[in-house]
PDB file of C-alpha atoms in Angstrom:
ATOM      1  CA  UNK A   1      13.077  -4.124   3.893  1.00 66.00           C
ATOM      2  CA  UNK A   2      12.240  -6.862   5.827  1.00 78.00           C
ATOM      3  CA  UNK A   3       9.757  -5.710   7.851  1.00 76.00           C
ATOM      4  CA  UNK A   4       7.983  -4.002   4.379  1.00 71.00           C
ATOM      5  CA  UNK A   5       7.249  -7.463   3.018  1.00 72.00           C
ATOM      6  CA  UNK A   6       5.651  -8.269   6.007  1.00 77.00           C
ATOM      7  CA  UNK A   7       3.707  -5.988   6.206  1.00 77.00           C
ATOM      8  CA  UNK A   8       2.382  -5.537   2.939  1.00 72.00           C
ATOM      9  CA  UNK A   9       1.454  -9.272   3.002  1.00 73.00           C
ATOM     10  CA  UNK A  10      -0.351  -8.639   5.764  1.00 78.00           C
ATOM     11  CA  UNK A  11      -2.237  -5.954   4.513  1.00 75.00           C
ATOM     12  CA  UNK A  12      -3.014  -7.798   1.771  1.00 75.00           C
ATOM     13  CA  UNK A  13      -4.846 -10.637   3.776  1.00 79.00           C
ATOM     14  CA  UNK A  14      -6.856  -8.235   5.953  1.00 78.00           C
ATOM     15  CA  UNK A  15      -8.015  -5.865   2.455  1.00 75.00           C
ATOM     16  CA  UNK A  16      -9.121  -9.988   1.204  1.00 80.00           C
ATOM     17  CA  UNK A  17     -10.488 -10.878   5.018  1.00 82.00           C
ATOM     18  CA  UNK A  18     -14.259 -10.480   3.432  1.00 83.00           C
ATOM     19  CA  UNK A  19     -13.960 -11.782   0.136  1.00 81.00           C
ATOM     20  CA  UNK A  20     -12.880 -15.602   1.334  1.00 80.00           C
ATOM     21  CA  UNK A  21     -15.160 -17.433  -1.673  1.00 86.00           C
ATOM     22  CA  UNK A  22     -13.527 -15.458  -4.119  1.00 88.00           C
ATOM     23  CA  UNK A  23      -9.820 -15.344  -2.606  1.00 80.00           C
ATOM     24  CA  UNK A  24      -7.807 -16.055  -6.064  1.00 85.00           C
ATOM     25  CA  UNK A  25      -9.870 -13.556  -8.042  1.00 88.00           C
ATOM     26  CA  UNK A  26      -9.498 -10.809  -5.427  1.00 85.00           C
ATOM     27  CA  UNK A  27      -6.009 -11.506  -4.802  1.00 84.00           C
ATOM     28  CA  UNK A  28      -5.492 -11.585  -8.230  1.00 87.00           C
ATOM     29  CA  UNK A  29      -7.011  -7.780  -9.092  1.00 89.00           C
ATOM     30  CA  UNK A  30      -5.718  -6.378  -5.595  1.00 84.00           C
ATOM     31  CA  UNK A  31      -1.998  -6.984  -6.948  1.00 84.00           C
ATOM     32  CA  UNK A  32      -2.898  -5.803 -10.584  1.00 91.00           C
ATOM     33  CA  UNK A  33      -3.851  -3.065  -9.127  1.00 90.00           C
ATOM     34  CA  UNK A  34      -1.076  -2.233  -7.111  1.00 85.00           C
ATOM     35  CA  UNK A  35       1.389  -2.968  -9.660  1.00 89.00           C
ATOM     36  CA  UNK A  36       0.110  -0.451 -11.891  1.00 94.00           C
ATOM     37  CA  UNK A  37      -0.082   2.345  -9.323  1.00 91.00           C
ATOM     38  CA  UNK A  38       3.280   1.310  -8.124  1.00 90.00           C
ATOM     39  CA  UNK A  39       4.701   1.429 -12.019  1.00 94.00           C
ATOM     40  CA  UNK A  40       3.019   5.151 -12.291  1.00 94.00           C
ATOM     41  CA  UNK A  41       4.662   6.808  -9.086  1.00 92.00           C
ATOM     42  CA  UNK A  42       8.277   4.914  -9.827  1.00 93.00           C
ATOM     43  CA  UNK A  43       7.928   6.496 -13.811  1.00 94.00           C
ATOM     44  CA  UNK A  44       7.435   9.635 -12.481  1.00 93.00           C
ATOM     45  CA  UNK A  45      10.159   9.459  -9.323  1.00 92.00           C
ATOM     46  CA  UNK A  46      12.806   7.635 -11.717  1.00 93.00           C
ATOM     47  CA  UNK A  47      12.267  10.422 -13.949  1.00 95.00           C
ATOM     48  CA  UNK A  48      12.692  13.735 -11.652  1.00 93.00           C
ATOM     49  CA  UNK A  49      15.586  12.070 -10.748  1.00 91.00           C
ATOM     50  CA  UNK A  50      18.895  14.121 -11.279  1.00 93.00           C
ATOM     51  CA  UNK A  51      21.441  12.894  -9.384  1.00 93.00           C
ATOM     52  CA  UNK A  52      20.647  13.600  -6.030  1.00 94.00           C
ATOM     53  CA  UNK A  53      18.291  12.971  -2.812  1.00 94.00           C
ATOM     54  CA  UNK A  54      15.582  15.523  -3.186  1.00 95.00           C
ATOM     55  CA  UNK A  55      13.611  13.984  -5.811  1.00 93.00           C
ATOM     56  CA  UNK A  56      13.617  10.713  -4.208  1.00 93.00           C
ATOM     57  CA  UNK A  57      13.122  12.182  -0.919  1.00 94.00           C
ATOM     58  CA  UNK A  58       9.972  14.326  -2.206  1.00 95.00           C
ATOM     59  CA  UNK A  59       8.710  10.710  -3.805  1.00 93.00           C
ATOM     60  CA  UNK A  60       8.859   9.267  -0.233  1.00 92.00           C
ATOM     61  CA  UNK A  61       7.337  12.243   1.535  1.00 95.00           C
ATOM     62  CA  UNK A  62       4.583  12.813  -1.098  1.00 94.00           C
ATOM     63  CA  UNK A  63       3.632   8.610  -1.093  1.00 92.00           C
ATOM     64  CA  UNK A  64       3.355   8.914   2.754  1.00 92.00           C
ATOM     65  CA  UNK A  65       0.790  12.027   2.538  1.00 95.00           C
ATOM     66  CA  UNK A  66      -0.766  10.059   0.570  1.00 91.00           C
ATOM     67  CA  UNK A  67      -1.391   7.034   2.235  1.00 86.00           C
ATOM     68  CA  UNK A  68      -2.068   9.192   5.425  1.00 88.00           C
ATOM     69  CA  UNK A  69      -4.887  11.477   3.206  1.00 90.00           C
ATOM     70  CA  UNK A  70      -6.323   7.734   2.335  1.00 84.00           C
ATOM     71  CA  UNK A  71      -6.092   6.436   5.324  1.00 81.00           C
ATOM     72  CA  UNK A  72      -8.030   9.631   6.712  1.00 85.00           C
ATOM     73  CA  UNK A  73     -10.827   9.934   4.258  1.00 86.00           C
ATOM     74  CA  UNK A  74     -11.547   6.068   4.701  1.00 79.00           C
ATOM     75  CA  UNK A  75     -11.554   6.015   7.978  1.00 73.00           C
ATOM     76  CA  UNK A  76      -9.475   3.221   8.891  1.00 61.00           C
ATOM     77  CA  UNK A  77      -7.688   5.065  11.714  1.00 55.00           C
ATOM     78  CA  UNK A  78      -8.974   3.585  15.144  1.00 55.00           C
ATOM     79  CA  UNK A  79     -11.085   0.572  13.572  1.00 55.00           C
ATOM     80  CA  UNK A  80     -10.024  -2.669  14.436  1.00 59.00           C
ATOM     81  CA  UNK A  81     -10.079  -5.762  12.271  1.00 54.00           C
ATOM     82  CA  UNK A  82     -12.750  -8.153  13.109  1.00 56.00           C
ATOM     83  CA  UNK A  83     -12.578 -11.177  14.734  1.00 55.00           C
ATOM     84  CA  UNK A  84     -14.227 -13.868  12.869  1.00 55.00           C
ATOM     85  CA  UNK A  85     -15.657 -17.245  14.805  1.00 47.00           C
ATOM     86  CA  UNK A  86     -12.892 -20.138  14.115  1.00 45.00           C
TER      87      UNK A  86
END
């Protein structure tokens, strides 16, 4: 669980790495954002759950096509995050 915080924190500055003069707002409607899409999939796990691990199991497996169908259609797979000028 550890390691998840870090790395959604991180993924959360480099989505916001472009949008530096408006930091607060973006910040701000990034984690709207993923609050309500992270209410919607826990409704509908929490309620197809009936006592055991296949629901939750499904929930997991079904979040991480998912991410992997996103992460394919984007493109983010072999792109490397920029390096700005300090």
């Amino acid at each position: 669980m550890f390691l998840l915080g870090l790395t959604f924190g991180n993924c959360n500055a480099i989505a916001l790495e472009r949008l530096g003069h408006v930091a607060g707002l973006a910040a701000a409607i990034t984690a709207s954002i993923l609050t309500l899409v992270s209410i919607a999939v826990a409704a509908v796990i929490g309620l197809s759950f009936d006592m055991t691990l296949v629901p939750i199991f499904l929930g997991y497996a079904a979040c991480g096509a998912g991410a992997l169908a996103l992460m394919t259609v984007s493109g983010v797979r072999g792109k490397r995050v920029s390096q700005r000028a300090a």
